[in-house]
JSON list of C-alpha atoms in Angstrom, two decimals:
[
{"chain": "A", "resi": 1299, "resn": "MET", "atom": "CA", "xyz": [99.98, 105.15, -42.42]},
{"chain": "A", "resi": 1300, "resn": "ILE", "atom": "CA", "xyz": [100.91, 101.63, -41.44]},
{"chain": "A", "resi": 1301, "resn": "ALA", "atom": "CA", "xyz": [98.57, 100.43, -38.69]},
{"chain": "A", "resi": 1302, "resn": "LYS", "atom": "CA", "xyz": [100.01, 99.58, -35.28]},
{"chain": "A", "resi": 1303, "resn": "THR", "atom": "CA", "xyz": [98.30, 96.27, -34.70]},
{"chain": "A", "resi": 1304, "resn": "PRO", "atom": "CA", "xyz": [98.74, 93.98, -31.68]},
{"chain": "A", "resi": 1305, "resn": "ARG", "atom": "CA", "xyz": [100.24, 90.51, -31.77]},
{"chain": "A", "resi": 1306, "resn": "PRO", "atom": "CA", "xyz": [98.32, 88.08, -33.95]},
{"chain": "A", "resi": 1307, "resn": "PRO", "atom": "CA", "xyz": [95.84, 86.56, -34.11]},
{"chain": "A", "resi": 1308, "resn": "TYR", "atom": "CA", "xyz": [93.55, 89.38, -35.18]},
{"chain": "A", "resi": 1309, "resn": "TYR", "atom": "CA", "xyz": [91.36, 89.93, -38.24]},
{"chain": "A", "resi": 1310, "resn": "ALA", "atom": "CA", "xyz": [91.63, 91.93, -41.45]},
{"chain": "A", "resi": 1311, "resn": "VAL", "atom": "CA", "xyz": [89.08, 93.10, -44.01]},
{"chain": "A", "resi": 1312, "resn": "ILE", "atom": "CA", "xyz": [90.72, 93.68, -47.40]},
{"chain": "A", "resi": 1313, "resn": "PHE", "atom": "CA", "xyz": [88.54, 95.98, -49.52]},
{"chain": "A", "resi": 1314, "resn": "SER", "atom": "CA", "xyz": [89.80, 96.16, -53.13]},
{"chain": "A", "resi": 1315, "resn": "THR", "atom": "CA", "xyz": [88.02, 98.64, -55.37]},
{"chain": "A", "resi": 1316, "resn": "LEU", "atom": "CA", "xyz": [87.73, 100.03, -58.88]},
{"chain": "A", "resi": 1317, "resn": "ARG", "atom": "CA", "xyz": [86.05, 103.44, -58.92]},
{"chain": "A", "resi": 1318, "resn": "THR", "atom": "CA", "xyz": [83.59, 104.92, -61.37]},
{"chain": "A", "resi": 1319, "resn": "ASP", "atom": "CA", "xyz": [84.19, 108.48, -62.64]},
{"chain": "A", "resi": 1320, "resn": "THR", "atom": "CA", "xyz": [81.57, 109.79, -60.20]},
{"chain": "A", "resi": 1321, "resn": "ASP", "atom": "CA", "xyz": [83.02, 111.76, -57.28]},
{"chain": "A", "resi": 1322, "resn": "GLU", "atom": "CA", "xyz": [79.72, 113.03, -55.82]},
{"chain": "A", "resi": 1323, "resn": "GLY", "atom": "CA", "xyz": [80.32, 112.98, -52.06]},
{"chain": "A", "resi": 1324, "resn": "TYR", "atom": "CA", "xyz": [82.90, 110.20, -52.26]},
{"chain": "A", "resi": 1325, "resn": "GLU", "atom": "CA", "xyz": [85.80, 111.82, -50.40]},
{"chain": "A", "resi": 1326, "resn": "GLU", "atom": "CA", "xyz": [83.57, 113.09, -47.61]},
{"chain": "A", "resi": 1327, "resn": "THR", "atom": "CA", "xyz": [81.87, 109.74, -47.11]},
{"chain": "A", "resi": 1328, "resn": "ALA", "atom": "CA", "xyz": [85.18, 107.86, -47.22]},
{"chain": "A", "resi": 1329, "resn": "ARG", "atom": "CA", "xyz": [86.50, 110.17, -44.49]},
{"chain": "A", "resi": 1330, "resn": "GLN", "atom": "CA", "xyz": [83.33, 109.80, -42.42]},
{"chain": "A", "resi": 1331, "resn": "MET", "atom": "CA", "xyz": [83.43, 106.00, -42.68]},
{"chain": "A", "resi": 1332, "resn": "GLU", "atom": "CA", "xyz": [87.05, 105.96, -41.53]},
{"chain": "A", "resi": 1333, "resn": "GLU", "atom": "CA", "xyz": [86.16, 108.12, -38.53]},
{"chain": "A", "resi": 1334, "resn": "LEU", "atom": "CA", "xyz": [83.14, 105.96, -37.77]},
{"chain": "A", "resi": 1335, "resn": "ALA", "atom": "CA", "xyz": [85.16, 102.74, -38.05]},
{"chain": "A", "resi": 1336, "resn": "LYS", "atom": "CA", "xyz": [87.67, 104.11, -35.53]},
{"chain": "A", "resi": 1337, "resn": "ARG", "atom": "CA", "xyz": [84.91, 104.46, -32.96]},
{"chain": "A", "resi": 1338, "resn": "GLN", "atom": "CA", "xyz": [83.70, 100.87, -33.32]},
{"chain": "A", "resi": 1339, "resn": "GLU", "atom": "CA", "xyz": [84.34, 98.25, -30.68]},
{"chain": "A", "resi": 1340, "resn": "GLY", "atom": "CA", "xyz": [87.21, 96.00, -31.67]},
{"chain": "A", "resi": 1341, "resn": "TYR", "atom": "CA", "xyz": [88.72, 98.37, -34.23]},
{"chain": "A", "resi": 1342, "resn": "LEU", "atom": "CA", "xyz": [92.51, 98.04, -34.41]},
{"chain": "A", "resi": 1343, "resn": "GLY", "atom": "CA", "xyz": [93.59, 100.19, -37.35]},
{"chain": "A", "resi": 1344, "resn": "ILE", "atom": "CA", "xyz": [93.19, 101.03, -41.02]},
{"chain": "A", "resi": 1345, "resn": "GLU", "atom": "CA", "xyz": [95.49, 101.35, -44.05]},
{"chain": "A", "resi": 1346, "resn": "SER", "atom": "CA", "xyz": [94.55, 102.79, -47.40]},
{"chain": "A", "resi": 1347, "resn": "ALA", "atom": "CA", "xyz": [96.25, 103.37, -50.76]},
{"chain": "A", "resi": 1348, "resn": "ARG", "atom": "CA", "xyz": [94.89, 104.31, -54.18]},
{"chain": "A", "resi": 1349, "resn": "ASN", "atom": "CA", "xyz": [96.08, 104.85, -57.74]},
{"chain": "A", "resi": 1350, "resn": "GLN", "atom": "CA", "xyz": [94.49, 102.84, -60.61]},
{"chain": "A", "resi": 1351, "resn": "MET", "atom": "CA", "xyz": [92.80, 100.75, -57.93]},
{"chain": "A", "resi": 1352, "resn": "GLY", "atom": "CA", "xyz": [92.12, 101.26, -54.25]},
{"chain": "A", "resi": 1353, "resn": "ILE", "atom": "CA", "xyz": [93.03, 98.94, -51.39]},
{"chain": "A", "resi": 1354, "resn": "THR", "atom": "CA", "xyz": [91.77, 99.62, -47.87]},
{"chain": "A", "resi": 1355, "resn": "VAL", "atom": "CA", "xyz": [92.61, 97.15, -45.13]},
{"chain": "A", "resi": 1356, "resn": "SER", "atom": "CA", "xyz": [90.92, 97.51, -41.75]},
{"chain": "A", "resi": 1357, "resn": "TYR", "atom": "CA", "xyz": [92.02, 95.47, -38.76]},
{"chain": "A", "resi": 1358, "resn": "TRP", "atom": "CA", "xyz": [89.73, 94.09, -36.06]},
{"chain": "A", "resi": 1359, "resn": "GLU", "atom": "CA", "xyz": [89.89, 92.18, -32.80]},
{"chain": "A", "resi": 1360, "resn": "SER", "atom": "CA", "xyz": [87.28, 89.59, -33.73]},
{"chain": "A", "resi": 1361, "resn": "LEU", "atom": "CA", "xyz": [84.84, 88.42, -36.39]},
{"chain": "A", "resi": 1362, "resn": "GLU", "atom": "CA", "xyz": [82.06, 89.76, -34.14]},
{"chain": "A", "resi": 1363, "resn": "SER", "atom": "CA", "xyz": [83.48, 93.29, -34.36]},
{"chain": "A", "resi": 1364, "resn": "ILE", "atom": "CA", "xyz": [83.64, 92.97, -38.18]},
{"chain": "A", "resi": 1365, "resn": "SER", "atom": "CA", "xyz": [80.07, 91.76, -38.27]},
{"chain": "A", "resi": 1366, "resn": "LYS", "atom": "CA", "xyz": [78.87, 94.68, -36.09]},
{"chain": "A", "resi": 1367, "resn": "TRP", "atom": "CA", "xyz": [80.71, 97.17, -38.31]},
{"chain": "A", "resi": 1368, "resn": "LYS", "atom": "CA", "xyz": [79.14, 95.56, -41.38]},
{"chain": "A", "resi": 1369, "resn": "ASN", "atom": "CA", "xyz": [75.68, 96.04, -39.88]},
{"chain": "A", "resi": 1370, "resn": "ASN", "atom": "CA", "xyz": [76.24, 99.59, -38.64]},
{"chain": "A", "resi": 1371, "resn": "ILE", "atom": "CA", "xyz": [73.41, 101.62, -40.15]},
{"chain": "A", "resi": 1372, "resn": "GLU", "atom": "CA", "xyz": [75.48, 104.58, -41.41]},
{"chain": "A", "resi": 1373, "resn": "HIS", "atom": "CA", "xyz": [77.96, 102.15, -42.90]},
{"chain": "A", "resi": 1374, "resn": "THR", "atom": "CA", "xyz": [75.12, 100.27, -44.61]},
{"chain": "A", "resi": 1375, "resn": "VAL", "atom": "CA", "xyz": [73.80, 103.50, -46.17]},
{"chain": "A", "resi": 1376, "resn": "ALA", "atom": "CA", "xyz": [77.32, 104.41, -47.37]},
{"chain": "A", "resi": 1377, "resn": "ARG", "atom": "CA", "xyz": [77.74, 100.93, -48.86]},
{"chain": "A", "resi": 1378, "resn": "GLU", "atom": "CA", "xyz": [74.50, 101.30, -50.82]},
{"chain": "A", "resi": 1379, "resn": "LYS", "atom": "CA", "xyz": [75.71, 104.64, -52.19]},
{"chain": "A", "resi": 1380, "resn": "GLY", "atom": "CA", "xyz": [79.02, 103.03, -53.02]},
{"chain": "A", "resi": 1381, "resn": "ARG", "atom": "CA", "xyz": [77.32, 100.44, -55.19]},
{"chain": "A", "resi": 1382, "resn": "LEU", "atom": "CA", "xyz": [75.06, 103.01, -56.85]},
{"chain": "A", "resi": 1383, "resn": "LEU", "atom": "CA", "xyz": [77.63, 105.74, -57.46]},
{"chain": "A", "resi": 1384, "resn": "TRP", "atom": "CA", "xyz": [81.28, 105.21, -56.67]},
{"chain": "A", "resi": 1385, "resn": "TYR", "atom": "CA", "xyz": [82.34, 101.66, -57.42]},
{"chain": "A", "resi": 1386, "resn": "LYS", "atom": "CA", "xyz": [82.47, 99.82, -60.73]},
{"chain": "A", "resi": 1387, "resn": "LYS", "atom": "CA", "xyz": [83.70, 96.73, -58.98]},
{"chain": "A", "resi": 1388, "resn": "TYR", "atom": "CA", "xyz": [84.92, 95.67, -55.57]},
{"chain": "A", "resi": 1389, "resn": "GLN", "atom": "CA", "xyz": [86.00, 92.60, -53.68]},
{"chain": "A", "resi": 1390, "resn": "LEU", "atom": "CA", "xyz": [85.88, 92.27, -49.94]},
{"chain": "A", "resi": 1391, "resn": "ARG", "atom": "CA", "xyz": [87.89, 89.58, -48.19]},
{"chain": "A", "resi": 1392, "resn": "ILE", "atom": "CA", "xyz": [87.67, 88.66, -44.51]},
{"chain": "A", "resi": 1393, "resn": "CYS", "atom": "CA", "xyz": [90.81, 87.09, -43.11]},
{"chain": "A", "resi": 1394, "resn": "LYS", "atom": "CA", "xyz": [92.45, 85.95, -39.95]},
{"chain": "A", "resi": 1395, "resn": "VAL", "atom": "CA", "xyz": [95.97, 87.34, -39.53]},
{"chain": "A", "resi": 1396, "resn": "ASP", "atom": "CA", "xyz": [98.11, 84.56, -38.09]},
{"chain": "A", "resi": 1397, "resn": "ARG", "atom": "CA", "xyz": [101.59, 86.04, -38.37]},
{"chain": "A", "resi": 1398, "resn": "ASP", "atom": "CA", "xyz": [103.17, 89.43, -38.98]},
{"chain": "A", "resi": 1399, "resn": "TYR", "atom": "CA", "xyz": [106.65, 90.88, -39.36]},
{"chain": "A", "resi": 1400, "resn": "GLY", "atom": "CA", "xyz": [107.77, 94.45, -39.30]},
{"chain": "A", "resi": 1401, "resn": "PHE", "atom": "CA", "xyz": [110.79, 96.38, -40.54]},
{"chain": "A", "resi": 1402, "resn": "GLU", "atom": "CA", "xyz": [111.74, 99.94, -39.69]},
{"chain": "A", "resi": 1403, "resn": "VAL", "atom": "CA", "xyz": [114.93, 101.85, -40.47]},
{"chain": "B", "resi": 348, "resn": "MET", "atom": "CA", "xyz": [93.46, 95.08, -61.02]},
{"chain": "B", "resi": 349, "resn": "ILE", "atom": "CA", "xyz": [91.27, 93.14, -58.62]},
{"chain": "B", "resi": 350, "resn": "ALA", "atom": "CA", "xyz": [92.54, 89.56, -58.39]},
{"chain": "B", "resi": 351, "resn": "LYS", "atom": "CA", "xyz": [90.26, 86.73, -59.52]},
{"chain": "B", "resi": 352, "resn": "THR", "atom": "CA", "xyz": [90.71, 84.40, -56.58]},
{"chain": "B", "resi": 353, "resn": "PRO", "atom": "CA", "xyz": [88.99, 81.03, -56.10]},
{"chain": "B", "resi": 354, "resn": "ARG", "atom": "CA", "xyz": [86.50, 80.24, -53.35]},
{"chain": "B", "resi": 355, "resn": "PRO", "atom": "CA", "xyz": [87.94, 80.58, -49.86]},
{"chain": "B", "resi": 356, "resn": "PRO", "atom": "CA", "xyz": [89.78, 79.31, -47.99]},
{"chain": "B", "resi": 357, "resn": "TYR", "atom": "CA", "xyz": [93.02, 80.62, -49.48]},
{"chain": "B", "resi": 358, "resn": "TYR", "atom": "CA", "xyz": [95.82, 82.78, -48.11]},
{"chain": "B", "resi": 359, "resn": "ALA", "atom": "CA", "xyz": [96.84, 86.43, -48.41]},
{"chain": "B", "resi": 360, "resn": "VAL", "atom": "CA", "xyz": [100.08, 88.30, -47.73]},
{"chain": "B", "resi": 361, "resn": "ILE", "atom": "CA", "xyz": [99.41, 91.97, -46.99]},
{"chain": "B", "resi": 362, "resn": "PHE", "atom": "CA", "xyz": [102.57, 94.01, -47.56]},
{"chain": "B", "resi": 363, "resn": "SER", "atom": "CA", "xyz": [102.16, 97.59, -46.29]},
{"chain": "B", "resi": 364, "resn": "THR", "atom": "CA", "xyz": [105.04, 99.94, -47.05]},
{"chain": "B", "resi": 365, "resn": "LEU", "atom": "CA", "xyz": [106.44, 103.43, -46.56]},
{"chain": "B", "resi": 366, "resn": "ARG", "atom": "CA", "xyz": [109.07, 104.28, -49.15]},
{"chain": "B", "resi": 367, "resn": "THR", "atom": "CA", "xyz": [112.32, 106.20, -48.81]},
{"chain": "B", "resi": 368, "resn": "ASP", "atom": "CA", "xyz": [113.13, 108.88, -51.41]},
{"chain": "B", "resi": 369, "resn": "THR", "atom": "CA", "xyz": [115.50, 106.45, -53.17]},
{"chain": "B", "resi": 370, "resn": "ASP", "atom": "CA", "xyz": [114.21, 105.16, -56.49]},
{"chain": "B", "resi": 371, "resn": "GLU", "atom": "CA", "xyz": [117.39, 103.35, -57.64]},
{"chain": "B", "resi": 372, "resn": "GLY", "atom": "CA", "xyz": [116.08, 100.26, -59.44]},
{"chain": "B", "resi": 373, "resn": "TYR", "atom": "CA", "xyz": [112.85, 100.16, -57.45]},
{"chain": "B", "resi": 374, "resn": "GLU", "atom": "CA", "xyz": [110.29, 100.10, -60.29]},
{"chain": "B", "resi": 375, "resn": "GLU", "atom": "CA", "xyz": [112.23, 97.49, -62.25]},
{"chain": "B", "resi": 376, "resn": "THR", "atom": "CA", "xyz": [112.65, 95.20, -59.24]},
{"chain": "B", "resi": 377, "resn": "ALA", "atom": "CA", "xyz": [108.99, 95.61, -58.23]},
{"chain": "B", "resi": 378, "resn": "ARG", "atom": "CA", "xyz": [107.97, 94.57, -61.75]},
{"chain": "B", "resi": 379, "resn": "GLN", "atom": "CA", "xyz": [110.39, 91.64, -61.76]},
{"chain": "B", "resi": 380, "resn": "MET", "atom": "CA", "xyz": [109.14, 90.42, -58.38]},
{"chain": "B", "resi": 381, "resn": "GLU", "atom": "CA", "xyz": [105.56, 90.55, -59.58]},
{"chain": "B", "resi": 382, "resn": "GLU", "atom": "CA", "xyz": [106.48, 88.50, -62.67]},
{"chain": "B", "resi": 383, "resn": "LEU", "atom": "CA", "xyz": [108.45, 86.06, -60.56]},
{"chain": "B", "resi": 384, "resn": "ALA", "atom": "CA", "xyz": [105.59, 85.68, -58.04]},
{"chain": "B", "resi": 385, "resn": "LYS", "atom": "CA", "xyz": [103.20, 84.82, -60.89]},
{"chain": "B", "resi": 386, "resn": "ARG", "atom": "CA", "xyz": [105.38, 81.87, -61.84]},
{"chain": "B", "resi": 387, "resn": "GLN", "atom": "CA", "xyz": [105.44, 80.39, -58.32]},
{"chain": "B", "resi": 388, "resn": "GLU", "atom": "CA", "xyz": [103.50, 77.28, -57.43]},
{"chain": "B", "resi": 389, "resn": "GLY", "atom": "CA", "xyz": [100.31, 78.16, -55.57]},
{"chain": "B", "resi": 390, "resn": "TYR", "atom": "CA", "xyz": [100.18, 81.79, -56.75]},
{"chain": "B", "resi": 391, "resn": "LEU", "atom": "CA", "xyz": [96.58, 83.01, -57.11]},
{"chain": "B", "resi": 392, "resn": "GLY", "atom": "CA", "xyz": [96.84, 86.73, -57.82]},
{"chain": "B", "resi": 393, "resn": "ILE", "atom": "CA", "xyz": [98.18, 90.12, -56.78]},
{"chain": "B", "resi": 394, "resn": "GLU", "atom": "CA", "xyz": [96.75, 93.58, -56.11]},
{"chain": "B", "resi": 395, "resn": "SER", "atom": "CA", "xyz": [98.73, 96.74, -55.61]},
{"chain": "B", "resi": 396, "resn": "ALA", "atom": "CA", "xyz": [98.01, 100.42, -54.90]},
{"chain": "B", "resi": 397, "resn": "ARG", "atom": "CA", "xyz": [100.22, 103.30, -53.85]},
{"chain": "B", "resi": 398, "resn": "ASN", "atom": "CA", "xyz": [99.99, 106.97, -52.89]},
{"chain": "B", "resi": 399, "resn": "GLN", "atom": "CA", "xyz": [101.39, 108.15, -49.51]},
{"chain": "B", "resi": 400, "resn": "MET", "atom": "CA", "xyz": [101.78, 104.49, -48.62]},
{"chain": "B", "resi": 401, "resn": "GLY", "atom": "CA", "xyz": [101.84, 101.30, -50.64]},
{"chain": "B", "resi": 402, "resn": "ILE", "atom": "CA", "xyz": [99.72, 98.19, -50.14]},
{"chain": "B", "resi": 403, "resn": "THR", "atom": "CA", "xyz": [100.40, 95.03, -52.12]},
{"chain": "B", "resi": 404, "resn": "VAL", "atom": "CA", "xyz": [98.31, 91.96, -51.41]},
{"chain": "B", "resi": 405, "resn": "SER", "atom": "CA", "xyz": [99.33, 88.64, -52.96]},
{"chain": "B", "resi": 406, "resn": "TYR", "atom": "CA", "xyz": [97.06, 85.60, -52.79]},
{"chain": "B", "resi": 407, "resn": "TRP", "atom": "CA", "xyz": [98.22, 82.02, -52.40]},
{"chain": "B", "resi": 408, "resn": "GLU", "atom": "CA", "xyz": [96.85, 78.49, -52.28]},
{"chain": "B", "resi": 409, "resn": "SER", "atom": "CA", "xyz": [98.63, 77.46, -49.10]},
{"chain": "B", "resi": 410, "resn": "LEU", "atom": "CA", "xyz": [101.03, 78.52, -46.37]},
{"chain": "B", "resi": 411, "resn": "GLU", "atom": "CA", "xyz": [103.59, 76.23, -48.01]},
{"chain": "B", "resi": 412, "resn": "SER", "atom": "CA", "xyz": [103.45, 78.23, -51.25]},
{"chain": "B", "resi": 413, "resn": "ILE", "atom": "CA", "xyz": [103.93, 81.47, -49.25]},
{"chain": "B", "resi": 414, "resn": "SER", "atom": "CA", "xyz": [106.90, 79.94, -47.45]},
{"chain": "B", "resi": 415, "resn": "LYS", "atom": "CA", "xyz": [108.49, 78.83, -50.74]},
{"chain": "B", "resi": 416, "resn": "TRP", "atom": "CA", "xyz": [108.01, 82.29, -52.22]},
{"chain": "B", "resi": 417, "resn": "LYS", "atom": "CA", "xyz": [109.57, 83.83, -49.10]},
{"chain": "B", "resi": 418, "resn": "ASN", "atom": "CA", "xyz": [112.63, 81.62, -49.54]},
{"chain": "B", "resi": 419, "resn": "ASN", "atom": "CA", "xyz": [113.00, 82.12, -53.29]},
{"chain": "B", "resi": 420, "resn": "ILE", "atom": "CA", "xyz": [116.57, 83.33, -53.77]},
{"chain": "B", "resi": 421, "resn": "GLU", "atom": "CA", "xyz": [115.83, 86.21, -56.17]},
{"chain": "B", "resi": 422, "resn": "HIS", "atom": "CA", "xyz": [113.05, 87.35, -53.86]},
{"chain": "B", "resi": 423, "resn": "THR", "atom": "CA", "xyz": [115.43, 87.20, -50.89]},
{"chain": "B", "resi": 424, "resn": "VAL", "atom": "CA", "xyz": [117.97, 89.39, -52.69]},
{"chain": "B", "resi": 425, "resn": "ALA", "atom": "CA", "xyz": [115.24, 91.89, -53.62]},
{"chain": "B", "resi": 426, "resn": "ARG", "atom": "CA", "xyz": [114.03, 91.95, -50.00]},
{"chain": "B", "resi": 427, "resn": "GLU", "atom": "CA", "xyz": [117.54, 92.77, -48.77]},
{"chain": "B", "resi": 428, "resn": "LYS", "atom": "CA", "xyz": [117.74, 95.64, -51.26]},
{"chain": "B", "resi": 429, "resn": "GLY", "atom": "CA", "xyz": [114.32, 96.79, -50.14]},
{"chain": "B", "resi": 430, "resn": "ARG", "atom": "CA", "xyz": [115.52, 97.10, -46.56]},
{"chain": "B", "resi": 431, "resn": "LEU", "atom": "CA", "xyz": [118.74, 98.83, -47.57]},
{"chain": "B", "resi": 432, "resn": "LEU", "atom": "CA", "xyz": [117.34, 101.24, -50.14]},
{"chain": "B", "resi": 433, "resn": "TRP", "atom": "CA", "xyz": [113.64, 101.52, -50.77]},
{"chain": "B", "resi": 434, "resn": "TYR", "atom": "CA", "xyz": [111.66, 101.11, -47.58]},
{"chain": "B", "resi": 435, "resn": "LYS", "atom": "CA", "xyz": [111.60, 103.28, -44.48]},
{"chain": "B", "resi": 436, "resn": "LYS", "atom": "CA", "xyz": [109.15, 100.95, -42.86]},
{"chain": "B", "resi": 437, "resn": "TYR", "atom": "CA", "xyz": [107.02, 97.98, -43.77]},
{"chain": "B", "resi": 438, "resn": "GLN", "atom": "CA", "xyz": [104.66, 95.48, -42.22]},
{"chain": "B", "resi": 439, "resn": "LEU", "atom": "CA", "xyz": [103.95, 92.06, -43.63]},
{"chain": "B", "resi": 440, "resn": "ARG", "atom": "CA", "xyz": [100.89, 90.14, -42.52]},
{"chain": "B", "resi": 441, "resn": "ILE", "atom": "CA", "xyz": [100.08, 86.54, -43.38]},
{"chain": "B", "resi": 442, "resn": "CYS", "atom": "CA", "xyz": [96.40, 85.70, -43.30]},
{"chain": "B", "resi": 443, "resn": "LYS", "atom": "CA", "xyz": [93.89, 83.04, -44.09]},
{"chain": "B", "resi": 444, "resn": "VAL", "atom": "CA", "xyz": [90.98, 84.34, -46.18]},
{"chain": "B", "resi": 445, "resn": "ASP", "atom": "CA", "xyz": [87.83, 82.69, -44.88]},
{"chain": "B", "resi": 446, "resn": "ARG", "atom": "CA", "xyz": [85.13, 84.60, -46.71]},
{"chain": "B", "resi": 447, "resn": "ASP", "atom": "CA", "xyz": [84.84, 86.95, -49.66]},
{"chain": "B", "resi": 448, "resn": "TYR", "atom": "CA", "xyz": [82.15, 88.95, -51.43]},
{"chain": "B", "resi": 449, "resn": "GLY", "atom": "CA", "xyz": [82.23, 90.67, -54.77]},
{"chain": "B", "resi": 450, "resn": "PHE", "atom": "CA", "xyz": [80.27, 93.45, -56.45]},
{"chain": "B", "resi": 451, "resn": "GLU", "atom": "CA", "xyz": [80.36, 94.40, -60.10]},
{"chain": "B", "resi": 452, "resn": "VAL", "atom": "CA", "xyz": [78.15, 96.85, -62.00]}
]
């Protein structure tokens, strides 16, 4: 779903991925990481879509909250497994959201 | 595919969408807009994924190049059609990418 974020400024982590053919625990870990992210201080929301590639964008109150999430131990273990098993390639981009616009029917 | 962007800083437009059930011209226009975006000054790359929701992230050299792309006449017409026909809801976020990290097997 589209995340309900507050007024800018806030921060976004864009995680763009190409998967390997290995599924081993992937779905479960992805779900766990989403649940874990939601419990972090400064978490604002998450959006995720996948077909040939995956894009997950998580939204955060501050760079400090992103840094704490990055260093979370369970997240670190999952990231290691991601590099070993699930991802052929990924790019992670840390951004400051300065403006946003919404449309709804 | 994952966009090959230069060293930060650069800019990103995160376009998060929920579609209606109307397909009428959607795929063709989406393809045309991607081609048109690629020919704009300051364009750096695009990434797109869709399942229950869609996320398209386009990357740009400057806020000026984003503003010009926003005001491109063909893009404006497509955006109007998007609101009338194809999208139930969308959120557009304009961000400055300050840091990025890559991983490749």
